[in-house]
Coordinates of C-alpha atoms and ligand atoms in Angstrom, one line a residue:
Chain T
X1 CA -6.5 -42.7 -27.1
X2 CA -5.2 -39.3 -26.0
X3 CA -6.4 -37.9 -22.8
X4 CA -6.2 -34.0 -21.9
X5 CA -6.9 -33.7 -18.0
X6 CA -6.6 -29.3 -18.0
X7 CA -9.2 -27.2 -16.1
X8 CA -8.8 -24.1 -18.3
X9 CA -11.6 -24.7 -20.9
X10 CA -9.3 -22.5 -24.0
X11 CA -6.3 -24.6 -23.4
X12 CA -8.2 -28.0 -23.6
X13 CA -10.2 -27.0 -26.4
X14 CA -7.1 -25.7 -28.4
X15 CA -5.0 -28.9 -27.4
X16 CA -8.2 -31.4 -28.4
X17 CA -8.5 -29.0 -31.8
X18 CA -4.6 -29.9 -32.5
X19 CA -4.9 -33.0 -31.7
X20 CA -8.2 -34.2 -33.5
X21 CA -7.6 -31.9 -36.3
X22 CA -4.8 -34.3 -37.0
X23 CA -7.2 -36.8 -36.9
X24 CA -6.1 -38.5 -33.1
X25 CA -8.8 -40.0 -30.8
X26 CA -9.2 -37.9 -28.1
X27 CA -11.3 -37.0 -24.6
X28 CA -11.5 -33.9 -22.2
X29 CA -11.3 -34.3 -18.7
X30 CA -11.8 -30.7 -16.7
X31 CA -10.0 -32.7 -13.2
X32 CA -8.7 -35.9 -12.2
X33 CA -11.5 -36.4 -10.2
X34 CA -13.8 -36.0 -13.3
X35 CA -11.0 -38.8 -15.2
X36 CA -10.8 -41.1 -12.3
X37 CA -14.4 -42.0 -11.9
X38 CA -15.0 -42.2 -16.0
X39 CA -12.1 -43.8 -17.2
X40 CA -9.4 -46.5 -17.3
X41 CA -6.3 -46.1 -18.6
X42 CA -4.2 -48.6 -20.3
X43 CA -0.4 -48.7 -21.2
X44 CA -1.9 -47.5 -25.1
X45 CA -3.3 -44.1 -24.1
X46 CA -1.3 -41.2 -23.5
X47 CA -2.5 -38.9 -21.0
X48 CA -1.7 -34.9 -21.6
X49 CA -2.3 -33.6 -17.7
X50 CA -1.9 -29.8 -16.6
X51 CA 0.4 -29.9 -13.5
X52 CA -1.3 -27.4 -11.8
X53 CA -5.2 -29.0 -11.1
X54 CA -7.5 -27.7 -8.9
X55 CA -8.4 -30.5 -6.5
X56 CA -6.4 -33.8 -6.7
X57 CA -2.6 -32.3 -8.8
X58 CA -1.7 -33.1 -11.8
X59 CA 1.8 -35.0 -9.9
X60 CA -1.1 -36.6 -7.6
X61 CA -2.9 -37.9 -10.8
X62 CA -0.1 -39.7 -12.2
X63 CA 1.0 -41.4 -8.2
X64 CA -2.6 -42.7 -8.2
X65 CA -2.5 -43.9 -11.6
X66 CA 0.5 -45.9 -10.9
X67 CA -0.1 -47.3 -8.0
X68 CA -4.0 -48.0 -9.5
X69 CA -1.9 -50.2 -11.7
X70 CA -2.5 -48.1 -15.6
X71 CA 1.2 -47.0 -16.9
X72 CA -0.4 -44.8 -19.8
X73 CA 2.6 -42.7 -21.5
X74 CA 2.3 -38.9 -19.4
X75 CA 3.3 -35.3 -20.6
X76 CA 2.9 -33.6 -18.2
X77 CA 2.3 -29.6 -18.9
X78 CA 2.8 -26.4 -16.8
X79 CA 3.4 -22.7 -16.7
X80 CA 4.9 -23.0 -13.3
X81 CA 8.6 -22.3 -12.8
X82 CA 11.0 -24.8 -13.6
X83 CA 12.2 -25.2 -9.6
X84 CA 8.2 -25.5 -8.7
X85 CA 8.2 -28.2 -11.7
X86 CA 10.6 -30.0 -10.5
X87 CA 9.1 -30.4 -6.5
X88 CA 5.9 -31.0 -8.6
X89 CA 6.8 -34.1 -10.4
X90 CA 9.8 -35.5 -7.9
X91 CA 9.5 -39.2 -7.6
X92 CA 7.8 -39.6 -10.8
X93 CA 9.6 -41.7 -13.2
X94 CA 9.7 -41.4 -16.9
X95 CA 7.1 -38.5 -17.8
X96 CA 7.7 -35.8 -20.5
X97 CA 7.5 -31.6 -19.6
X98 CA 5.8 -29.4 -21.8
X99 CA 6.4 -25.7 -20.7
X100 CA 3.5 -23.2 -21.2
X101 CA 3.4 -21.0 -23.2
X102 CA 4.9 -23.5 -26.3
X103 CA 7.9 -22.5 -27.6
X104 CA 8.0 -25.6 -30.2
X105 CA 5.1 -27.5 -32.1
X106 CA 3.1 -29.4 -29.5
X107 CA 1.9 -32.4 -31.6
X108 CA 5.4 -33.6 -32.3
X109 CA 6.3 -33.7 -28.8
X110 CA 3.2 -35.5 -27.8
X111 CA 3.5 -38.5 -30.6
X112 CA 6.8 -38.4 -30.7
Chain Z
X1 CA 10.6 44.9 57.0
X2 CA 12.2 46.3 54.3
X3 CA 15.2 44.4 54.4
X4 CA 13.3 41.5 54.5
X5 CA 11.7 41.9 51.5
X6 CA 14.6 42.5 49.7
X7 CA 16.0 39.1 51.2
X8 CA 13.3 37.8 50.1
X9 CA 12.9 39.2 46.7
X10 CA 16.7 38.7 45.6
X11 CA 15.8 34.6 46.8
X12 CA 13.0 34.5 44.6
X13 CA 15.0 36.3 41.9
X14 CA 17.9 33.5 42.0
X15 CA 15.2 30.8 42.3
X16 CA 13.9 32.1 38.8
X17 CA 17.7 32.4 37.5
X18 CA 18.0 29.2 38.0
X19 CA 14.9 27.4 36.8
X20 CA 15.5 29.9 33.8
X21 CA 18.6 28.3 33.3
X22 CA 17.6 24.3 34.2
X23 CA 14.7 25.3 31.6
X24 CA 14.7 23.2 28.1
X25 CA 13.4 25.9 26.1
X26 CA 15.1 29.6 25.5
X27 CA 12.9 32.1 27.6
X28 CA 13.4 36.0 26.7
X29 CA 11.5 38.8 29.2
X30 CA 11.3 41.9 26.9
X31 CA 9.9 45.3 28.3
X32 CA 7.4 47.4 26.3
X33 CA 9.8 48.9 24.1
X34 CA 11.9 45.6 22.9
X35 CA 14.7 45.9 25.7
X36 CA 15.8 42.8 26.9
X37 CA 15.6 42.1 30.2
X38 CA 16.5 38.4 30.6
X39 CA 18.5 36.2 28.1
X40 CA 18.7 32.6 29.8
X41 CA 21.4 29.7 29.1
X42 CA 19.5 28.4 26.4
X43 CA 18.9 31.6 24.2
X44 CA 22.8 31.5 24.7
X45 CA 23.3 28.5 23.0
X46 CA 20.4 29.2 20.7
X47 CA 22.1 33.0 19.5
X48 CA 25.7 33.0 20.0
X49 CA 25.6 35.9 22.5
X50 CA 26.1 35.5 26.4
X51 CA 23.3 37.0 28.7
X52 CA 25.2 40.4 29.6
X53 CA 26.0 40.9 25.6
X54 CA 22.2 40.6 25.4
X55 CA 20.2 42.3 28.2
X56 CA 19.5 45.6 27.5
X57 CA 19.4 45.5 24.0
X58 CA 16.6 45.2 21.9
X59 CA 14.9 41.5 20.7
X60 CA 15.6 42.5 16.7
X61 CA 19.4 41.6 17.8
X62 CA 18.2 38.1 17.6
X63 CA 15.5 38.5 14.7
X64 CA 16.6 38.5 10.9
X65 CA 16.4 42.0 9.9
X66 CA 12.8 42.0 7.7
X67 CA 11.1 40.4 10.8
X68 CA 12.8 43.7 13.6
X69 CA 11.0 45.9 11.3
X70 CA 7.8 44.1 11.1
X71 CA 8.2 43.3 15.0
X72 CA 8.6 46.5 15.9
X73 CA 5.1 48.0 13.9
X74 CA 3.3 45.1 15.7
X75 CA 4.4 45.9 19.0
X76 CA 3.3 49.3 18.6
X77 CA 0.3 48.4 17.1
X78 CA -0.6 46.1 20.3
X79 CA -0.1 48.9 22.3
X80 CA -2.3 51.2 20.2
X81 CA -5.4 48.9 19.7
X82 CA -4.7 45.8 21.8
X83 CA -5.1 43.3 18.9
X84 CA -3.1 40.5 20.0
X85 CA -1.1 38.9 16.8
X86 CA 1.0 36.6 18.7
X87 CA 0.6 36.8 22.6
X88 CA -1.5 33.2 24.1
X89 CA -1.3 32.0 20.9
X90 CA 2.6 31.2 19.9
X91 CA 3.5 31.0 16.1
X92 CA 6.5 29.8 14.1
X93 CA 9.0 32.8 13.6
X94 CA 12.5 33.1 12.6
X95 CA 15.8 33.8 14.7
X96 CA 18.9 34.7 13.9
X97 CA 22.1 33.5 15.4
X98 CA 24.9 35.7 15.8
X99 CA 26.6 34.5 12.6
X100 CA 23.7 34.8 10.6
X101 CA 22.3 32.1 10.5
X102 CA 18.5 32.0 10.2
X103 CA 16.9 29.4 11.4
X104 CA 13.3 28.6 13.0
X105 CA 11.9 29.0 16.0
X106 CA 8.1 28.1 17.8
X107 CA 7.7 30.9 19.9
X108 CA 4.6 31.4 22.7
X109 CA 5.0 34.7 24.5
X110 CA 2.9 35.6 27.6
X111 CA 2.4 39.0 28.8
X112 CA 2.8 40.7 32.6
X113 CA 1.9 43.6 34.0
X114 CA 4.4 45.0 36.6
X115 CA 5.1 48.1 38.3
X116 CA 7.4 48.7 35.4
X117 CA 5.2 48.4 32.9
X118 CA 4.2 45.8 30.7
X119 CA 6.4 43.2 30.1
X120 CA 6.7 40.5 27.3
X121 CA 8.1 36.5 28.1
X122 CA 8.5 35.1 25.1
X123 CA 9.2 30.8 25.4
X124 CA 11.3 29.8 22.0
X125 CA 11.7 26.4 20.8
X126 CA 14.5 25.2 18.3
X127 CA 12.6 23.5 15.3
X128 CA 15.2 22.6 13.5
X129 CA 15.6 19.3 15.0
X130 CA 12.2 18.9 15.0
X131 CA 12.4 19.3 11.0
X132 CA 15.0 17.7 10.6
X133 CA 13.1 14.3 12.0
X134 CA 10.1 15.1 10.0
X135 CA 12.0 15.5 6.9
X136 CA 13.6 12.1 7.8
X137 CA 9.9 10.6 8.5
X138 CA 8.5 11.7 5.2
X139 CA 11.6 10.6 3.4
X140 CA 11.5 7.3 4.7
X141 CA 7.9 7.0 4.4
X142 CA 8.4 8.0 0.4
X143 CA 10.9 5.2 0.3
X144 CA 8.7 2.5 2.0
X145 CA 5.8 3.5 -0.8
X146 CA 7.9 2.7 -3.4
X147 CA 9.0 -0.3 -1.7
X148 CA 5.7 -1.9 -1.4
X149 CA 4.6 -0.9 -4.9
X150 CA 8.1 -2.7 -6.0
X151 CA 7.0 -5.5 -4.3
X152 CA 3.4 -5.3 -5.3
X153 CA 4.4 -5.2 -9.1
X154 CA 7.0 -8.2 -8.2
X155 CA 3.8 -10.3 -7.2
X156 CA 1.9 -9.1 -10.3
X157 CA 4.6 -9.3 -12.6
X158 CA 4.2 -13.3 -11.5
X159 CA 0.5 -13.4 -11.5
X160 CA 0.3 -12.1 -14.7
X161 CA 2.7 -13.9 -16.3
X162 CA 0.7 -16.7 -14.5
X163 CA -2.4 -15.4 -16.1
X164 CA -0.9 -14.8 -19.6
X165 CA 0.4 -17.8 -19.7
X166 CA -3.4 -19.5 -20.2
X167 CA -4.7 -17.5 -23.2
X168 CA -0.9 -17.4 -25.0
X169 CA -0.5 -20.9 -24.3
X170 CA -4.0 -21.3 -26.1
X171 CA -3.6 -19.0 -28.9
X172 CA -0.4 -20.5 -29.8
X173 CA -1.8 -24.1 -30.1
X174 CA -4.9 -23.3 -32.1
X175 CA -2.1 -21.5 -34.8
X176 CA -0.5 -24.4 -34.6
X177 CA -3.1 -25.9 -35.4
X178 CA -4.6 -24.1 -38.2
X179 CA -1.3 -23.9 -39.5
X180 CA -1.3 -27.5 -40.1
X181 CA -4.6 -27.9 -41.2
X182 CA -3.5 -25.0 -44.1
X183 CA -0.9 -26.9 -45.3
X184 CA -2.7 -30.7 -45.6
X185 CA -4.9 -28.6 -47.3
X186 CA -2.8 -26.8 -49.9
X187 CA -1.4 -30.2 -50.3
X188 CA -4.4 -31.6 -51.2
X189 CA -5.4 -28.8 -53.6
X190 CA -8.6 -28.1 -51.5
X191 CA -10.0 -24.5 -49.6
X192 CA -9.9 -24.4 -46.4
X193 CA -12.7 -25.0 -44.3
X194 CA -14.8 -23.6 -42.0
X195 CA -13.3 -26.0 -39.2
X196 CA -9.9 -23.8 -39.6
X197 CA -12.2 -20.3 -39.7
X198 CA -13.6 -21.3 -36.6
X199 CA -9.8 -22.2 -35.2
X200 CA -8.9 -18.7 -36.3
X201 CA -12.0 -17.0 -34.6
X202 CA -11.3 -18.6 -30.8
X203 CA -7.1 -17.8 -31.6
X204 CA -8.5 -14.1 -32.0
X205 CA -10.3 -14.4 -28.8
X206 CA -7.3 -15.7 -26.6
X207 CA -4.9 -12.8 -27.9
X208 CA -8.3 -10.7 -27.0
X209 CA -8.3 -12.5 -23.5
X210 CA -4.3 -11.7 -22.8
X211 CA -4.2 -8.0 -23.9
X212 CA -7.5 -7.5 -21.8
X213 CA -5.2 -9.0 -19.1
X214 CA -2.5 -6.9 -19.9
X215 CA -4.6 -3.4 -20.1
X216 CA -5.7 -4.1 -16.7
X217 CA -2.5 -4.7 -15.5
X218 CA -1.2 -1.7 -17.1
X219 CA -4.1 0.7 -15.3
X220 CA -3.3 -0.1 -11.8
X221 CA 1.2 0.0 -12.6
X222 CA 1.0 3.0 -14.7
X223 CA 2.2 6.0 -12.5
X224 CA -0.5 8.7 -12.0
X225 CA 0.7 11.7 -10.0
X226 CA -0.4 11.6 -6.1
X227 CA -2.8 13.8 -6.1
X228 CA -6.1 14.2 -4.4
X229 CA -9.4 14.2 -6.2
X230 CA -13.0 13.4 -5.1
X231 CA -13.7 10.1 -5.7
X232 CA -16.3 7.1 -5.2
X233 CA -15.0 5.0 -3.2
X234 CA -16.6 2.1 -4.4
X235 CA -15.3 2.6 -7.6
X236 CA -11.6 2.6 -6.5
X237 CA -12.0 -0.4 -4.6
X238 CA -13.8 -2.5 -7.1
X239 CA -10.9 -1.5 -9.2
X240 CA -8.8 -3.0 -6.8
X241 CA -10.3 -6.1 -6.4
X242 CA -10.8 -7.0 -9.6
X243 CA -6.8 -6.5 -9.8
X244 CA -6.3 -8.6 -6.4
X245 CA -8.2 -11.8 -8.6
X246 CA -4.7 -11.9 -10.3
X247 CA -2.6 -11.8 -7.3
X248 CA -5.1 -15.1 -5.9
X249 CA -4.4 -16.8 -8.8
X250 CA -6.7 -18.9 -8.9
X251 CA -6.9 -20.0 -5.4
X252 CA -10.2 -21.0 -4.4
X253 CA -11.3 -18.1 -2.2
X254 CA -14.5 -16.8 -2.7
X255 CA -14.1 -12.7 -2.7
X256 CA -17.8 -11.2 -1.6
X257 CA -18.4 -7.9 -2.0
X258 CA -20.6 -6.1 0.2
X259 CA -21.7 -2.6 -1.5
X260 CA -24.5 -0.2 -0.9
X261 CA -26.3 1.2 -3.7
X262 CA -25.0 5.0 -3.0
X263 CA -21.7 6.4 -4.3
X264 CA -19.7 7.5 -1.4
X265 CA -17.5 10.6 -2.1
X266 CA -13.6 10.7 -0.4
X267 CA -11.2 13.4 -1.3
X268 CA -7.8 10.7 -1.9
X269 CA -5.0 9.6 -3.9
X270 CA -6.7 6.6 -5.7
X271 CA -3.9 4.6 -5.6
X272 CA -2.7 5.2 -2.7
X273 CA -6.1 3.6 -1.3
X274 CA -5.9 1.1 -3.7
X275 CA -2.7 0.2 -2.5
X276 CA -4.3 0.0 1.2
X277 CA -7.1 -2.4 -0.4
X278 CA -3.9 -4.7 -1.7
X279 CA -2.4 -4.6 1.1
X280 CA -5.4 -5.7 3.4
X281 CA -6.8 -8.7 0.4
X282 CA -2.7 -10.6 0.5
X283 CA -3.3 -10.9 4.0
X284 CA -6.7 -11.7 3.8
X285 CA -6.2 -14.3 1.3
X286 CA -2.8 -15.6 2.7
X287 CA -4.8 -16.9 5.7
X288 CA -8.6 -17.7 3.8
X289 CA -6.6 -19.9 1.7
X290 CA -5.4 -21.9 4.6
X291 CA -9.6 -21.7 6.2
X292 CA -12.0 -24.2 5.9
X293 CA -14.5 -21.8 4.3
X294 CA -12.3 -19.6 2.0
X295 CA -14.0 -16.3 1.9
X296 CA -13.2 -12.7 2.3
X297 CA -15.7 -10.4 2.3
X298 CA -14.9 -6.4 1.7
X299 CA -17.3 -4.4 2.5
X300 CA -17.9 -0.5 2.3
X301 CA -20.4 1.8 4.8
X302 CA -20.2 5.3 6.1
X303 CA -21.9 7.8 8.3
X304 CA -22.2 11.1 7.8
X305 CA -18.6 11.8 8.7
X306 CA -16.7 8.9 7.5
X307 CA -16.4 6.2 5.2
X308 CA -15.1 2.8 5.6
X309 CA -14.0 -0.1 3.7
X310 CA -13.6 -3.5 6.1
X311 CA -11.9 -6.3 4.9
X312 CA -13.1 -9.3 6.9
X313 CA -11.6 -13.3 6.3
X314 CA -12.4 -17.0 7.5
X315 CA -8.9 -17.0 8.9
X316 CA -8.3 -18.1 12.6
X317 CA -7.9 -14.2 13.5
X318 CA -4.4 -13.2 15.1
X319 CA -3.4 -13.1 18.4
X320 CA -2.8 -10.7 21.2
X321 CA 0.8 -10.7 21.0
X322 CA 0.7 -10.3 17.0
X323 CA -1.7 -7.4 17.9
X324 CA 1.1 -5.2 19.6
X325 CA 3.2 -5.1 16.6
X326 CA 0.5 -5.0 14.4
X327 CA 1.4 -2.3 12.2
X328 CA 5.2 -1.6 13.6
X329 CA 7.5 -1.7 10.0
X330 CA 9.0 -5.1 9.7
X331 CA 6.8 -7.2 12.5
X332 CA 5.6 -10.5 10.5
X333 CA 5.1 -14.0 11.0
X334 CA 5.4 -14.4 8.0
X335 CA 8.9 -16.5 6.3
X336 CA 8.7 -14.0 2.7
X337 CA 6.8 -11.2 4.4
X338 CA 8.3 -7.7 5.0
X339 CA 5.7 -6.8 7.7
X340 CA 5.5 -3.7 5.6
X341 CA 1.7 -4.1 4.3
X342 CA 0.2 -2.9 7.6
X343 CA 2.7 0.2 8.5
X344 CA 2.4 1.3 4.8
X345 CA -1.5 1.0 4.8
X346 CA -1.3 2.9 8.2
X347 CA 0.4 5.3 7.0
X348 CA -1.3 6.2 4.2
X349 CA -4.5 6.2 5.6
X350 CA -3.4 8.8 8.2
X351 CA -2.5 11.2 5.6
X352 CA -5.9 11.1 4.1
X353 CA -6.9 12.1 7.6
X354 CA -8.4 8.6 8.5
X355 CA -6.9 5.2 9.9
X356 CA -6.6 2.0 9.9
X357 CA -8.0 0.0 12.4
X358 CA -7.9 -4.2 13.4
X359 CA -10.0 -6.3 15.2
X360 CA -8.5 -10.1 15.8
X361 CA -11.5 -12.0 15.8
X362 CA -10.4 -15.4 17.1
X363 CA -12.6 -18.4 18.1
X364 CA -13.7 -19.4 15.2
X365 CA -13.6 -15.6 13.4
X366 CA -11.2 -14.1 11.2
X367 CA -9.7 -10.6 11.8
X368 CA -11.4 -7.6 10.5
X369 CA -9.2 -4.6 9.2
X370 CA -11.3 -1.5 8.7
X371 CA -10.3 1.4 6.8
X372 CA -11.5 4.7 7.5
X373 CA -11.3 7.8 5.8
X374 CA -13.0 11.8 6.6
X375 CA -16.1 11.9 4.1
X376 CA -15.7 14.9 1.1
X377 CA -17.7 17.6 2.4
X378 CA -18.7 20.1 -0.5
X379 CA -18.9 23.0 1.6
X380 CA -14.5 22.6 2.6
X381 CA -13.9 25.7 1.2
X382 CA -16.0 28.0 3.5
X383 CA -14.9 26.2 6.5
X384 CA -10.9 27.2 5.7
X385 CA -11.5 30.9 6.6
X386 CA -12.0 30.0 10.3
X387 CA -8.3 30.4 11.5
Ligands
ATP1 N1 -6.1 -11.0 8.0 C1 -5.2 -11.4 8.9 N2 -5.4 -12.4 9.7 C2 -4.5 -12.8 10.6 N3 -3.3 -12.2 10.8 C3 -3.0 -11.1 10.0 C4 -3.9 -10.7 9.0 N4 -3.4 -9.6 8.4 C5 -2.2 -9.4 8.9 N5 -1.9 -10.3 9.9 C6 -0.7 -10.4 10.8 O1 -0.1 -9.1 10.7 C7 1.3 -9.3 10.3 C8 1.7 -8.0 9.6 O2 1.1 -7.9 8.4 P1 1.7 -7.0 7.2 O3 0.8 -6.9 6.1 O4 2.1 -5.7 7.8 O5 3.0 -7.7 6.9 P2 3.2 -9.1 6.1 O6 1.9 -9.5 5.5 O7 3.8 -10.1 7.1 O8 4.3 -8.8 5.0 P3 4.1 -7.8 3.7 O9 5.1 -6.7 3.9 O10 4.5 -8.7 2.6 O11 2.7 -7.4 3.7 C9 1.3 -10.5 9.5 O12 2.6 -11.1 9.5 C10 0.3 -11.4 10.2 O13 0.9 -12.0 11.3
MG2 MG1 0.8 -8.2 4.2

């Protein structure tokens, strides 16, 4: 299952339409709040999350994830400078970047 | 008797020599026919000729020669009618130094009556220091304008890329893909679908979404010349705030706006209050950001001789000390600020003829800055002629 945790409704909808159009499973989450109470992850899904949440971050996501116990493969994805990214995500092990606005195709980076 | 009188008259006389001389301006005594009677230390300075090269001739030795003429025609004149041009009410005029130099001068003359006749003391004042600073004010002023609109457009260059970022980052992902839905489709021989139409139609509405973005943007950086026009001032600082939802970027703070139903009519450069408006929302939303309740509320009122535009937060106010230095050039608390927003916004609003004016709130209430500029008065014109 792929999971897209992004609160700006055209970005979801576009990544859910690349995704499903090439016939992936996949959910919408608006927040990690919205994600945590309505879902488990498991070590299958892949979870897409937008960096920059309202609320609980994107980083703050993925820390309660792990220490919740569910390793699901993360991409993370922001428009934020790279220097911002990187205080964003310290400590985080293993997770892929995708910069905003995409300068390559998105689908291959994700199942790659 | 006599002799004492004298005494005393020649004491008096030195007395007056040398307060004319401790004097800081240049003080000229002229009879009734121009002749000059006393030239003190500073008129030496001021036109290259010593007191006895002076006294006895006439003032046009120290006017440029087009005002003597006129200077002498007005003298007359006073004489004739008694319309006063220049006595108990002083006027800029020009002097000339010895080597020609023409420079100018505020000048107040008073008039006495003596046995001698009527006599003239004219007071004269050097402006050309005094221009000189003003020159230097409006010069730096100019300079600090552009600075904060630099560092204005810095912040929005990075807001809207912020913003762009959204709708491009959309449009480029439904291309993508429609792109791929194209091609399993031409590989499979079969027309597309209205799935991929639909793809198309919300891709045309997220390049709609970034050039509306852009055109906004482009409004407030575009330069328009700095001049004056009567405007609502409503309108201008909508138009502001709708800009300013860039620069918060998507923080959470709630921007309420508090407007009456009336247009109210300023004579300003829009931008330049604009720019105010700017100036006053960062701060505002710097410290509602930080607030429990994240709000700022903006709202606009006048009476019949002013309007105002107050810009009110759920900050924790500021304090008495931050108060003095308020709106000094360069005073912030701030680690990135300039401590320029404040002066600037000062200083624009005094050349509309208003100000700007804080109240620090504290326990519990946020600060308040109020703007306040003269109301446009239709009837302007007729009023000039006074004067
Ligand atoms: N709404 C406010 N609430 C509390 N303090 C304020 C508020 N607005 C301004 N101040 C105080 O006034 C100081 C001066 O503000 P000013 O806008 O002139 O400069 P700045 O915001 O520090 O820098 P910049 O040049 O980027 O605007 C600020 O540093 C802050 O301490
Ligand atoms: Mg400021």
């Amino acid at each position: 299952m792929y999971i897209i945790v992004e609160d700006d409704p055209s970005v979801a909808d576009a990544l859910e339409s690349l995704l499903s159009g090439a016939g992936l499973p996949v959910r919408v989450f608006a927040s990690a709040e919205e994600l945590i109470h309505s879902a488990a992850l498991t070590a299958d899904d892949t979870m897409i999350v937008d960096l920059g949440l309202p609320g609980m971050s994107g980083g703050e996501l993925v820390r309660h994830l792990e220490k919740a116990g569910a390793n699901p493969k993360v991409i993370a994805i922001s428009g934020k400078s790279s220097r911002t990214i990187a205080r964003e995500t310290e400590g985080l092990s293993d997770l892929k970047i995708l910069r905003k606005p995409p300068s390559a195709d998105w689908l291959e980076a994700i199942t790659a | 008797m006599g002799e004492q009188e004298d005494r005393r008259t020649a004491v008096s006389e030195a007395r007056f020599e040398s307060l004319l001389d401790t004097a800081a301006d240049g003080i000229i005594v002229i009879d009734d026919t121009g002749r000059m009677l006393v030239f003190n230390k500073i008129c030496e300075r001021l036109f290259g000729y010593t007191a006895q090269e002076a006294i006895g001739q006439n003032v046009s030795l120290i006017m440029p020669p087009e005002f003597s003429m006129s200077h002498d025609r007005f003298m007359s004149n006073y004489h004739r009618t008694g319309e006063r041009r220049i006595i108990g009410i002083g006027r800029e005029v020009s002097g000339m130094h010895r080597d020609g130099t023409v420079f100018p001068l505020e000048l107040s003359v008073g008039e006495a009556k003596t046995a001698d006749g009527r006599q003239y003391i004219g007071v004269l004042r050097d402006l050309r220091s005094r221009r000189a600073v003003e020159q230097r004010v409006s010069q730096l002023q100019a300079q600090v304008v552009h600075m904060t609109r630099l560092s204005a457009m810095d912040e929005m260059g990075a807001a809207m890329a912020h913003e762009l970022n959204q709708p491009l980052t959309a449009l480029l992902l439904y291309l993508q893909a429609v792109a791929r839905q194209v091609k399993a489709c031409h590989a499979d021989g079969k027309p597309p679908s209205d799935k991929m139409l639909d793809v198309l139609d919300k891709s045309v509405q997220e390049a709609e979404r970034a050039s509306h973005i852009v055109q906004r943007m482009r409004q407030m950086v575009e330069k328009r010349d700095p001049e004056r026009a009567t405007v609502d001032l409503r309108e201008v600082v909508n138009e502001a705030l709708d800009l300013s939802e860039f620069v918060a970027q998507g923080a959470t703070v709630t921007i309420r706006r508090v407007f009456g139903m009336t247009p109210i009519h300023v004579d300003a450069d829009a931008t330049q209050i604009q720019q105010i408006i700017l100036n006053l929302l960062r701060n505002a939303l710097e410290v509602a950001k930080e607030s429990e309740e994240r709000w700022v509320k903006v709202s606009i009122g006048s009476d019949d001789r002013s309007a105002f535009v107050s810009v009110t937060d759920s900050g924790p106010g500021f304090s008495e000390d931050v108060g003095k230095s308020l709106f000094r050039t360069f005073s912030t608390t701030k680690k990135s600020g300039m401590g320029l927003g404040l002066a600037i916004s000062r200083a624009i609003a005094q050349n509309h003829g208003g100000d700007l004016m804080a109240d620090p709130g504290g326990n519990g209430q946020g600060a308040t800055f109020t703007l306040m500029l003269p109301m446009h008065r239709p009837d302007d014109a007729e009023d000039d002629t006074w004067g």
